[in-house]
Amino acid sequence: MAYTEVDQLAINTIRVLAVDATSKANSGHPGAPMGLAPTAHVLFNKFMNFNPKSPRWANRDRFVLSNGHGCMLQYALLHLFGYAVSLDDLKAFRQIGSITPGHPEAHETPGIEVTTGPLGQGFANAVGLAIAQAHSAGVFNKPGYELFNNYTYTIFGDGCAMEGVASEAASTAGHLKLGNLIALYDDNHISIDGDTKVAFTEDVLKRFEAYGWHTLEVKDGDHDLQGIEEAIRKAQQVKDKPTVIKITTTIGFGSKLQGTGGVHGNPLKADDAESVKKAFGFDPSQSFVVPQQVYDLYGKHAAEGAAKEQEWNNLLQKYGGEYKAEHADLTRRLAGKLPEGWEKSLPTYKPTDAAVASRKLSEAVLEKIHSVIPELLSGSADLTGSNNTRWKNAVDFQPPEYGIGDWSGRYLRYGVREHSMGAIFNGLAAYGTVIPAGGTFLNFVSYAAGAVRLSALSQVRAIWVATHDSIGLGEDGPTHQPIETLAHFRALPNLMVWRPADGNETSAAYYSALTSTHTPSILALTRQNLPQLQNSSIEVALKGGYVAVDAPNAAVAIVSTGSEVSIAIDAAQYLKEKHNVAARVVSIPCFEVFDAQSKEYRLSVLPDGIPILSVEAASTLGWERYSHEQFGINRFGASGPYKQVYEKFEITPEGISKRALATIDFYRGVKPRSPINRAFQQLI
Amino acid sequence: MAYTEVDQLAINTIRVLAVDATSKANSGHPGAPMGLAPTAHVLFNKFMNFNPKSPRWANRDRFVLSNGHGCMLQYALLHLFGYAVSLDDLKAFRQIGSITPGHPEAHETPGIEVTTGPLGQGFANAVGLAIAQAHSAGVFNKPGYELFNNYTYTIFGDGCAMEGVASEAASTAGHLKLGNLIALYDDNHISIDGDTKVAFTEDVLKRFEAYGWHTLEVKDGDHDLQGIEEAIRKAQQVKDKPTVIKITTTIGFGSKLQGTGGVHGNPLKADDAESVKKAFGFDPSQSFVVPQQVYDLYGKHAAEGAAKEQEWNNLLQKYGGEYKAEHADLTRRLAGKLPEGWEKSLPTYKPTDAAVASRKLSEAVLEKIHSVIPELLSGSADLTGSNNTRWKNAVDFQPPEYGIGDWSGRYLRYGVREHSMGAIFNGLAAYGTVIPAGGTFLNFVSYAAGAVRLSALSQVRAIWVATHDSIGLGEDGPTHQPIETLAHFRALPNLMVWRPADGNETSAAYYSALTSTHTPSILALTRQNLPQLQNSSIEVALKGGYVAVDAPNAAVAIVSTGSEVSIAIDAAQYLKEKHNVAARVVSIPCFEVFDAQSKEYRLSVLPDGIPILSVEAASTLGWERYSHEQFGINRFGASGPYKQVYEKFEITPEGISKRALATIDFYRGVKPRSPINRAFQQLI
């Protein structure tokens, strides 16, 4: 279809809005929106199916701006197409409380699918969105009912192309032959350090070919709208490979500084902004002006999108007549609800049950719940046999032609790519029909810190099955034994770190992770066996902390988590027998959940008047929050059989007892206030 | 040169030692050593220059086993060639206190260059080692004096090839045309999840070609010793590109389970171990047997290496006659000493000096010290203008043919690749002639968590210039505002997190980072201006914590870091003026350094008897260590002008005063014990 002056006007309107918003904020990145406006115009107006009035429509095309600093591009488009993003919102760009923050945040702005800005993440999120689409199609599509056939589009820049997380995700996408994934590479040769030739001279398309992608090129992304359109059309036609289109653009197109780093991260100077407006036929004395023709053009496309949603809704209704169970399953998932009564499948344990490693307890949970929660996708970063993340009859998510799985498969082979696994989780969760879970060693969740952070910030339900969670992994040694990891993730807002001590606590961790629809979880699990505790139950564990062993007139309380709780209980026994000292033992499997309980409850667990000692086989940092004295490991671990490693660090009944006695001595004559009592409340 | 039976015997000895050691430990990875023994034999015995009796010889060839789980390969080689690794050490594989831990640790074992195991890291370390070689050659080599011409060899497996950190480093190495870097890709098609076809079907060599590497292939790495040799020889000849050689091997060669995942991470079954020994001509009833011919063969090569070192030492001596200054510089660097009196170049500040952002203060330090510490290499992950890491007349480290720098250049353009930047730091530091420093935003040091952890574990002096360290970065918003980051890295053992409050503290941070030869540092620096403090000096800041403002009969002490110290001082003023309350303000720029001071000193800073409030614009986790009450940000930040963001979170004189008054109230009538007083000492 021929392009007219109105198309050009729309493109220039986007550019000028980006100039205006960054100028008004005196902050932000005009260059990428100005360079990408032609690409985005063609993509949004010629290809993308969406209904701005119904931004959560299940089969909408997904768009991810991986170079999130260019978000004025996206905010402008959202406004122009009629999403609930007003001109006033654009005027409030990068201001406190606005829905147009400095980088796109999915939970803040209608039409933003995922939170981007930290480079490389969005690209990997797009891979997750495309996996979710292919999986949903595999599960729900039926002859005559192509319910899920949306495309996932992502724009990414040189910065994203350099980040390892994107490389990992690209390799995964190529392997998985995600035909509905189309990535538009903004090849503008500029990053913050100037010309990319200083650090980035690889052949990006060849690299993507090596990953198994279909590759295309548009040489003049500033003017060749037809070329952009043709490339996207060709990309849509290749169904057995993801496509990357390298589109060469001029950053800051129209600015006096176009094509330089000067236009990347700073507003245009006043005279430059004026000259841009003049060149594009806008009145330089006015700001935030949108010609009516642009609203009309985009409004027409939006209306077409609304009609497509209506068609789809009709199709879905018809589907409901023919495929009742699938329809019920799908509508339930889209409503964000778990199946009624699913939690009855969670295993429970008696104290007389055998000692089991919590990674195995986690496997037992997955074995029980996978059939009642069909939206749960499991997987591992190449540690399946160690993470115990795969239920017995699991089917791999794989292109059927490999003969090792199919699109409806629920087990993902992420490869040794923890960071992209975490970022793919975020894309999967954002799609709306699945719940991602996946395994690695706790120590290597750190490789994915960037993605975990965005799970938390964007309020995504993602579940890390993080096994081998301490020195208890033994012989692999300090390179694999986490020390700082629990503190790191406990300090991250809106993330639950669960470290269950036994079977009931493990079931509680899964209950909490699955029902917390806006919070990711890390389940820290052991390699070694753990006994079933006397007082544990799913119910008490769901309070995040509880009295595991009580003792009348306790002289000390020992608070602990996970594998150290049973050692603390043995220490209490030892104190009683050898020193006639009564000790209470408290299990706090999840700080975040415990903190959310009433003060009264928390004080009943950690009361005033007795000294409290914490014990955990990890950094003591942060344990002061629940204890007066801390015992842990503030150095790196050691390679050896795990019991010997515990002995080396004195995390044994004797070693704990020694510190408990020192604690009692230190507080003799003092009735210490519980650390639950605070002078003031934190802001939340 | 033809290969004989003795070569085969050496190869099989390595294999059998790997079987024996993993069997004795009942733990470990026999598969990779068995598959890689032919490759390693050819590499070590035909190519590598090293002197086992002098493992730190500056121009030795470097070897990195990136798939560190295969470390019995390396331990066996070290033993056989005559390094200080005995048969008893091999028998103590994976035992506590041994020099043969579960993964190779550079600071534990002679002959191990870098600490590997966390996948992908070693590969990126090798890139760092190769950069250091090229740089050292650029600086020190003269006509007739090729002092630095060593090769860096690395073996990496499929797991490393999948990790983003290795992809990033490979792209950098290709850009930098590191001709002396030779990577041997162990293409055995097996990872922990079994056949790599489940997740990893990309064309690895094509990908490396795209990065600009020279690529070669050896189809039968189990038998074709000649082919391996020819490939390495060809690789050596290509001087303007790094080379990757894909060597197809059989994991666990010789085992009944060879070529399967069964032989990856578990010792061989007893009968399998027996049959391996029989097949290789070893007595199945004996373990840890080394035929004398193998010692002889390898001993001969080791002697040749020793002779080469002697030649090199002679060359160096001669060099000393002709190039006195360079010789003095080099020998000083190799001795691990900084230039005499360098610290006099550190800038100092008076309270009347202007307010300056600490990222600019950091730039001022670099501007002053770069000429007196020639071994300091700076750089940035594509944030040069924001991190202020480049001194004015800096020359880029680049292949000269680009025309934008040369090999002697001291400024590295890492690209948007934080993780590989951190891992390259570790390789640079391991080389022995340079000190790496480099910048990114504090929030994105998290991308490199895996590498930072290994800096700390392997006791490497690496310096992160981590700017934009809080909500103070303003408009970029929560995606870029660290909250958990300080707590994360404070919990990591052997890492110094410095968060300086002014110019003198910034100079102190550099002093500490540069003189701590076995500890990495993160310097958390502001985007916004900070006033120069009244009581600060390099000397007091080097205690890690000190009284920034004293007040007789203080009713409260406020402890803080970085940009919040001056706000706390304003709060103390506010308390005095509005409430007639005296407050002491304490600055603790570095927890780790403060913790190392005498108890007496620490108690003088944080005395018994007055309540202490901490203030930091980040997670409060961990601050309980120095305070009774904590004020911080336990949620994500906000996008807006930075002063408004501070106001939103009430980190203002008024906001702090309110919490200080609440703290005083809460402790009224109580003389709280200083948190410096503890019931017992932590194990270190």
Tab-separated table of C-alpha atoms in Angstrom, chain A residues 25-29 93-98 100-105 115-121 158-160 162-165 167-168 171-172 174-176 191-194 196-204 206-207 209-212 380-386 396 398 402 404 411-419 443-444 446-447 449-451 453-454 456-458 475-488 490-494 527 591 613-614 619-625 628-636 638-641 644-646 648-650 658-660 662-663 666-667 670 673 677-684, chain B residues 25-29 93-98 100-105 115-121 158-160 162-165 167-168 171-172 174-176 191-194 196-204 206-207 209-212 380-386 396 398 402 404 411-419 443-444 446-447 449-451 453-454 456-458 475-488 490-494 527 591 613-614 619-625 628-636 638-641 644-646 648-650 658-660 662-663 666-667 670 673 677-684:
chain	number	residue	atom	x	y	z
A	25	ALA	CA	11.086	17.058	31.460
A	26	ASN	CA	14.554	18.418	30.733
A	27	SER	CA	15.524	14.759	30.772
A	28	GLY	CA	15.233	11.687	28.606
A	29	HIS	CA	16.201	10.170	25.292
A	93	PHE	CA	6.935	12.456	31.307
A	94	ARG	CA	9.517	11.449	33.936
A	95	GLN	CA	7.639	13.186	36.750
A	96	ILE	CA	6.740	11.624	40.080
A	97	GLY	CA	3.403	9.856	40.084
A	98	SER	CA	2.986	9.958	36.302
A	100	THR	CA	5.041	7.910	31.895
A	101	PRO	CA	8.144	7.107	33.935
A	102	GLY	CA	11.696	7.278	32.642
A	103	HIS	CA	11.560	3.721	31.421
A	104	PRO	CA	8.421	1.731	30.592
A	105	GLU	CA	6.867	-0.065	33.561
A	115	THR	CA	9.104	-3.408	32.062
A	116	THR	CA	12.191	-2.521	30.062
A	117	GLY	CA	15.189	-0.242	30.189
A	118	PRO	CA	17.860	-2.453	31.692
A	119	LEU	CA	19.293	-3.465	28.337
A	120	GLY	CA	18.740	-6.881	26.824
A	121	GLN	CA	15.829	-7.723	29.133
A	158	ASP	CA	22.869	-1.988	19.792
A	159	GLY	CA	22.946	-1.957	23.578
A	160	CYS	CA	20.515	-4.863	23.781
A	162	MET	CA	25.581	-6.484	23.185
A	163	GLU	CA	24.034	-7.828	26.403
A	164	GLY	CA	24.520	-11.517	27.127
A	165	VAL	CA	20.962	-11.956	28.333
A	167	SER	CA	22.276	-13.448	23.224
A	168	GLU	CA	21.117	-16.290	25.420
A	171	SER	CA	19.869	-18.797	20.950
A	172	THR	CA	16.856	-20.257	22.748
A	174	GLY	CA	16.334	-20.006	17.338
A	175	HIS	CA	16.364	-23.474	18.819
A	176	LEU	CA	12.646	-23.281	19.525
A	191	SER	CA	25.530	3.953	21.820
A	192	ILE	CA	26.436	6.082	24.812
A	193	ASP	CA	30.156	5.900	24.088
A	194	GLY	CA	29.508	7.222	20.590
A	196	THR	CA	29.563	1.504	18.063
A	197	LYS	CA	32.806	0.887	16.189
A	198	VAL	CA	34.662	1.408	19.473
A	199	ALA	CA	33.316	-1.835	20.926
A	200	PHE	CA	30.827	-3.569	18.686
A	201	THR	CA	31.974	-4.571	15.231
A	202	GLU	CA	30.472	-8.049	15.000
A	203	ASP	CA	28.126	-9.089	12.210
A	204	VAL	CA	24.841	-9.165	14.100
A	206	LYS	CA	25.271	-13.507	10.836
A	207	ARG	CA	25.194	-14.191	14.552
A	209	GLU	CA	21.690	-16.803	11.450
A	210	ALA	CA	23.995	-18.959	13.535
A	211	TYR	CA	21.248	-19.131	16.165
A	212	GLY	CA	18.822	-20.381	13.478
A	380	SER	CA	15.522	-25.804	34.307
A	381	ALA	CA	18.693	-24.102	33.216
A	382	ASP	CA	20.248	-27.458	32.349
A	383	LEU	CA	20.059	-28.883	35.868
A	384	THR	CA	16.911	-30.958	35.544
A	385	GLY	CA	18.230	-33.994	37.401
A	386	SER	CA	19.647	-31.838	40.185
A	396	ASP	CA	9.052	-31.018	26.709
A	398	GLN	CA	9.821	-28.251	21.708
A	402	TYR	CA	12.554	-32.503	16.708
A	404	ILE	CA	11.368	-34.749	21.553
A	411	TYR	CA	8.765	-28.515	30.434
A	412	LEU	CA	11.223	-25.940	29.163
A	413	ARG	CA	14.859	-26.685	28.497
A	414	TYR	CA	16.408	-23.284	29.108
A	415	GLY	CA	19.985	-24.437	28.622
A	416	VAL	CA	22.809	-23.071	30.764
A	417	ARG	CA	21.328	-19.622	30.455
A	418	GLU	CA	20.060	-18.488	33.856
A	419	HIS	CA	19.777	-14.826	33.005
A	443	ASN	CA	24.122	-19.586	43.656
A	444	PHE	CA	23.355	-19.108	39.984
A	446	SER	CA	22.679	-14.410	40.907
A	447	TYR	CA	23.542	-14.663	37.208
A	449	ALA	CA	19.857	-10.809	39.166
A	450	GLY	CA	18.895	-8.300	36.491
A	451	ALA	CA	15.861	-10.325	35.486
A	453	ARG	CA	14.851	-7.498	39.860
A	454	LEU	CA	12.455	-6.806	37.001
A	456	ALA	CA	9.866	-7.924	41.401
A	457	LEU	CA	9.518	-4.414	40.015
A	458	SER	CA	6.950	-5.396	37.418
A	475	GLU	CA	32.012	-31.086	47.379
A	476	ASP	CA	31.300	-28.628	44.560
A	477	GLY	CA	32.832	-26.099	46.909
A	478	PRO	CA	32.890	-22.341	47.383
A	479	THR	CA	32.357	-21.503	43.711
A	480	HIS	CA	28.900	-23.056	44.059
A	481	GLN	CA	28.036	-22.394	47.715
A	482	PRO	CA	25.913	-19.283	48.163
A	483	ILE	CA	26.838	-16.969	51.035
A	484	GLU	CA	25.457	-13.564	50.054
A	485	THR	CA	22.546	-14.774	47.957
A	486	LEU	CA	19.792	-14.903	50.577
A	487	ALA	CA	20.667	-11.413	51.852
A	488	HIS	CA	20.739	-10.100	48.301
A	490	ARG	CA	15.809	-10.521	50.844
A	491	ALA	CA	16.846	-6.923	50.271
A	492	LEU	CA	14.985	-6.835	46.959
A	493	PRO	CA	11.489	-5.362	47.399
A	494	ASN	CA	8.442	-7.400	46.374
A	527	ARG	CA	20.553	-30.996	48.254
A	591	PHE	CA	11.049	-12.948	55.952
A	613	LEU	CA	20.164	-15.940	68.351
A	614	SER	CA	19.895	-16.450	64.608
A	619	SER	CA	25.845	-14.314	55.538
A	620	THR	CA	24.452	-12.977	58.799
A	621	LEU	CA	23.632	-9.654	57.126
A	622	GLY	CA	20.016	-8.777	57.755
A	623	TRP	CA	19.406	-11.273	60.547
A	624	GLU	CA	19.711	-8.479	63.088
A	625	ARG	CA	16.131	-7.742	62.094
A	628	HIS	CA	20.066	-9.947	69.010
A	629	GLU	CA	22.998	-12.111	68.041
A	630	GLN	CA	23.801	-13.805	64.762
A	631	PHE	CA	25.606	-16.975	63.842
A	632	GLY	CA	26.335	-17.706	60.211
A	633	ILE	CA	29.051	-17.737	57.583
A	634	ASN	CA	30.611	-14.416	56.662
A	635	ARG	CA	33.312	-15.932	54.483
A	636	PHE	CA	33.343	-18.280	51.519
A	638	ALA	CA	34.687	-25.049	51.508
A	639	SER	CA	34.843	-28.061	49.241
A	640	GLY	CA	34.212	-31.333	51.046
A	641	PRO	CA	31.530	-33.791	52.126
A	644	GLN	CA	32.300	-32.024	57.323
A	645	VAL	CA	31.713	-28.599	55.864
A	646	TYR	CA	29.003	-27.976	58.476
A	648	LYS	CA	34.168	-26.842	59.816
A	649	PHE	CA	31.832	-23.891	60.246
A	650	GLU	CA	30.581	-25.219	63.603
A	658	LYS	CA	28.147	-22.535	72.406
A	659	ARG	CA	26.803	-19.353	70.778
A	660	ALA	CA	23.470	-19.702	72.551
A	662	ALA	CA	27.351	-16.848	75.018
A	663	THR	CA	24.175	-15.016	74.071
A	666	PHE	CA	25.746	-11.505	77.344
A	667	TYR	CA	22.127	-10.680	78.127
A	670	VAL	CA	19.013	-7.548	80.758
A	673	ARG	CA	13.342	-5.843	73.859
A	677	ASN	CA	9.459	-3.602	68.472
A	678	ARG	CA	10.565	-0.610	66.442
A	679	ALA	CA	10.651	3.114	67.054
A	680	PHE	CA	8.777	3.886	63.831
A	681	GLN	CA	7.187	2.259	60.815
A	682	GLN	CA	9.022	2.099	57.537
A	683	LEU	CA	7.427	3.812	54.569
A	684	ILE	CA	6.078	1.283	52.099
B	25	ALA	CA	36.021	-38.617	46.571
B	26	ASN	CA	32.803	-40.338	45.582
B	27	SER	CA	32.062	-37.041	43.902
B	28	GLY	CA	33.062	-35.073	40.851
B	29	HIS	CA	33.086	-35.025	37.089
B	93	PHE	CA	40.312	-34.228	45.703
B	94	ARG	CA	37.212	-32.415	46.959
B	95	GLN	CA	38.184	-32.792	50.611
B	96	ILE	CA	38.276	-30.008	53.161
B	97	GLY	CA	41.593	-28.217	53.345
B	98	SER	CA	42.971	-29.763	50.159
B	100	THR	CA	42.246	-29.736	44.925
B	101	PRO	CA	38.759	-28.354	45.621
B	102	GLY	CA	35.660	-29.226	43.604
B	103	HIS	CA	36.313	-26.435	41.150
B	104	PRO	CA	39.662	-24.775	40.458
B	105	GLU	CA	40.503	-21.871	42.785
B	115	THR	CA	38.904	-19.519	39.550
B	116	THR	CA	36.403	-21.292	37.336
B	117	GLY	CA	33.347	-23.502	37.579
B	118	PRO	CA	30.516	-20.996	37.319
B	119	LEU	CA	30.062	-21.480	33.601
B	120	GLY	CA	31.172	-18.922	31.064
B	121	GLN	CA	33.431	-17.090	33.515
B	158	ASP	CA	28.752	-26.399	25.710
B	159	GLY	CA	27.683	-24.958	29.048
B	160	CYS	CA	30.134	-22.076	28.718
B	162	MET	CA	25.495	-21.091	26.241
B	163	GLU	CA	26.225	-18.508	28.942
B	164	GLY	CA	25.771	-14.876	28.008
B	165	VAL	CA	28.914	-13.804	29.819
B	167	SER	CA	29.048	-14.501	24.383
B	168	GLU	CA	29.746	-10.974	25.509
B	171	SER	CA	32.241	-10.372	20.907
B	172	THR	CA	34.762	-8.158	22.688
B	174	GLY	CA	36.655	-10.493	18.156
B	175	HIS	CA	36.428	-6.719	18.102
B	176	LEU	CA	39.825	-6.421	19.761
B	191	SER	CA	25.332	-31.189	29.136
B	192	ILE	CA	23.562	-32.035	32.389
B	193	ASP	CA	20.183	-32.344	30.729
B	194	GLY	CA	21.650	-34.904	28.316
B	196	THR	CA	22.548	-30.659	23.827
B	197	LYS	CA	19.941	-31.017	21.078
B	198	VAL	CA	17.268	-30.299	23.691
B	199	ALA	CA	18.359	-26.677	24.045
B	200	PHE	CA	21.448	-25.832	22.053
B	201	THR	CA	21.298	-26.313	18.296
B	202	GLU	CA	22.984	-23.143	17.120
B	203	ASP	CA	26.041	-23.157	14.866
B	204	VAL	CA	28.726	-22.158	17.356
B	206	LYS	CA	29.386	-19.493	12.657
B	207	ARG	CA	28.532	-17.396	15.671
B	209	GLU	CA	32.860	-16.025	12.830
B	210	ALA	CA	30.213	-13.358	13.226
B	211	TYR	CA	32.176	-12.016	16.192
B	212	GLY	CA	35.265	-11.796	13.977
B	380	SER	CA	33.358	1.556	31.047
B	381	ALA	CA	30.484	-0.608	29.932
B	382	ASP	CA	29.396	2.052	27.438
B	383	LEU	CA	28.740	4.746	30.026
B	384	THR	CA	31.966	6.698	29.746
B	385	GLY	CA	30.381	10.130	29.841
B	386	SER	CA	28.180	9.186	32.780
B	396	ASP	CA	41.856	3.707	23.967
B	398	GLN	CA	42.262	-0.838	20.452
B	402	TYR	CA	41.145	0.936	13.673
B	404	ILE	CA	41.153	4.971	17.362
B	411	TYR	CA	41.015	2.892	28.323
B	412	LEU	CA	38.833	-0.119	27.573
B	413	ARG	CA	35.545	0.114	25.749
B	414	TYR	CA	33.716	-2.855	27.225
B	415	GLY	CA	30.456	-2.188	25.416
B	416	VAL	CA	27.102	-2.753	27.097
B	417	ARG	CA	28.434	-5.956	28.576
B	418	GLU	CA	28.694	-5.586	32.340
B	419	HIS	CA	28.992	-9.266	33.116
B	443	ASN	CA	22.307	-0.927	39.505
B	444	PHE	CA	23.965	-2.790	36.652
B	446	SER	CA	24.128	-6.690	39.487
B	447	TYR	CA	24.279	-7.952	35.899
B	449	ALA	CA	27.097	-10.520	40.112
B	450	GLY	CA	28.581	-13.828	38.985
B	451	ALA	CA	31.891	-12.200	38.081
B	453	ARG	CA	31.581	-13.015	43.326
B	454	LEU	CA	34.595	-14.647	41.691
B	456	ALA	CA	36.002	-11.742	45.806
B	457	LEU	CA	36.506	-15.481	46.059
B	458	SER	CA	39.704	-15.474	44.055
B	475	GLU	CA	14.350	10.652	36.198
B	476	ASP	CA	15.627	7.348	34.865
B	477	GLY	CA	13.417	5.849	37.523
B	478	PRO	CA	13.036	2.585	39.425
B	479	THR	CA	14.464	0.410	36.659
B	480	HIS	CA	17.777	2.149	37.236
B	481	GLN	CA	17.630	3.035	40.950
B	482	PRO	CA	19.396	0.466	43.118
B	483	ILE	CA	17.653	-0.566	46.335
B	484	GLU	CA	19.024	-4.016	47.162
B	485	THR	CA	22.442	-3.578	45.592
B	486	LEU	CA	24.435	-2.253	48.556
B	487	ALA	CA	23.072	-4.996	50.840
B	488	HIS	CA	23.841	-7.620	48.210
B	490	ARG	CA	27.982	-5.948	51.573
B	491	ALA	CA	26.923	-9.532	52.204
B	492	LEU	CA	29.571	-10.836	49.803
B	493	PRO	CA	32.744	-11.816	51.679
B	494	ASN	CA	36.057	-10.176	50.773
B	527	ARG	CA	25.182	11.564	39.991
B	591	PHE	CA	31.380	-1.468	56.366
B	613	LEU	CA	19.525	5.678	63.735
B	614	SER	CA	20.787	4.677	60.310
B	619	SER	CA	17.275	-1.170	51.614
B	620	THR	CA	17.710	-1.047	55.367
B	621	LEU	CA	18.749	-4.699	55.432
B	622	GLY	CA	22.027	-5.058	57.260
B	623	TRP	CA	22.016	-1.651	58.896
B	624	GLU	CA	20.914	-3.218	62.151
B	625	ARG	CA	24.583	-4.089	62.506
B	628	HIS	CA	19.126	0.442	66.722
B	629	GLU	CA	16.660	1.891	64.244
B	630	GLN	CA	16.838	2.089	60.464
B	631	PHE	CA	15.489	4.540	57.941
B	632	GLY	CA	15.784	3.742	54.264
B	633	ILE	CA	13.843	2.594	51.222
B	634	ASN	CA	12.404	-0.893	51.324
B	635	ARG	CA	10.441	-0.500	48.094
B	636	PHE	CA	11.311	0.476	44.546
B	638	ALA	CA	10.368	6.597	41.520
B	639	SER	CA	10.971	8.471	38.292
B	640	GLY	CA	11.272	12.217	38.759
B	641	PRO	CA	13.714	15.063	39.445
B	644	GLN	CA	11.523	15.427	44.517
B	645	VAL	CA	12.310	11.739	44.743
B	646	TYR	CA	14.191	12.342	47.979
B	648	LYS	CA	8.806	11.549	48.299
B	649	PHE	CA	10.787	9.129	50.435
B	650	GLU	CA	11.191	11.743	53.187
B	658	LYS	CA	11.125	12.877	62.641
B	659	ARG	CA	12.675	9.390	62.823
B	660	ALA	CA	15.445	10.599	65.102
B	662	ALA	CA	10.905	8.746	67.393
B	663	THR	CA	14.125	6.855	68.096
B	666	PHE	CA	11.551	4.823	71.962
B	667	TYR	CA	14.789	4.583	73.926
B	670	VAL	CA	16.938	2.907	78.287
B	673	ARG	CA	24.117	-1.066	74.344
B	677	ASN	CA	29.132	-5.008	71.487
B	678	ARG	CA	28.423	-8.617	70.591
B	679	ALA	CA	27.998	-11.814	72.573
B	680	PHE	CA	30.591	-13.671	70.522
B	681	GLN	CA	33.005	-13.277	67.629
B	682	GLN	CA	32.100	-14.522	64.184
B	683	LEU	CA	34.299	-17.187	62.658
B	684	ILE	CA	36.367	-15.769	59.831
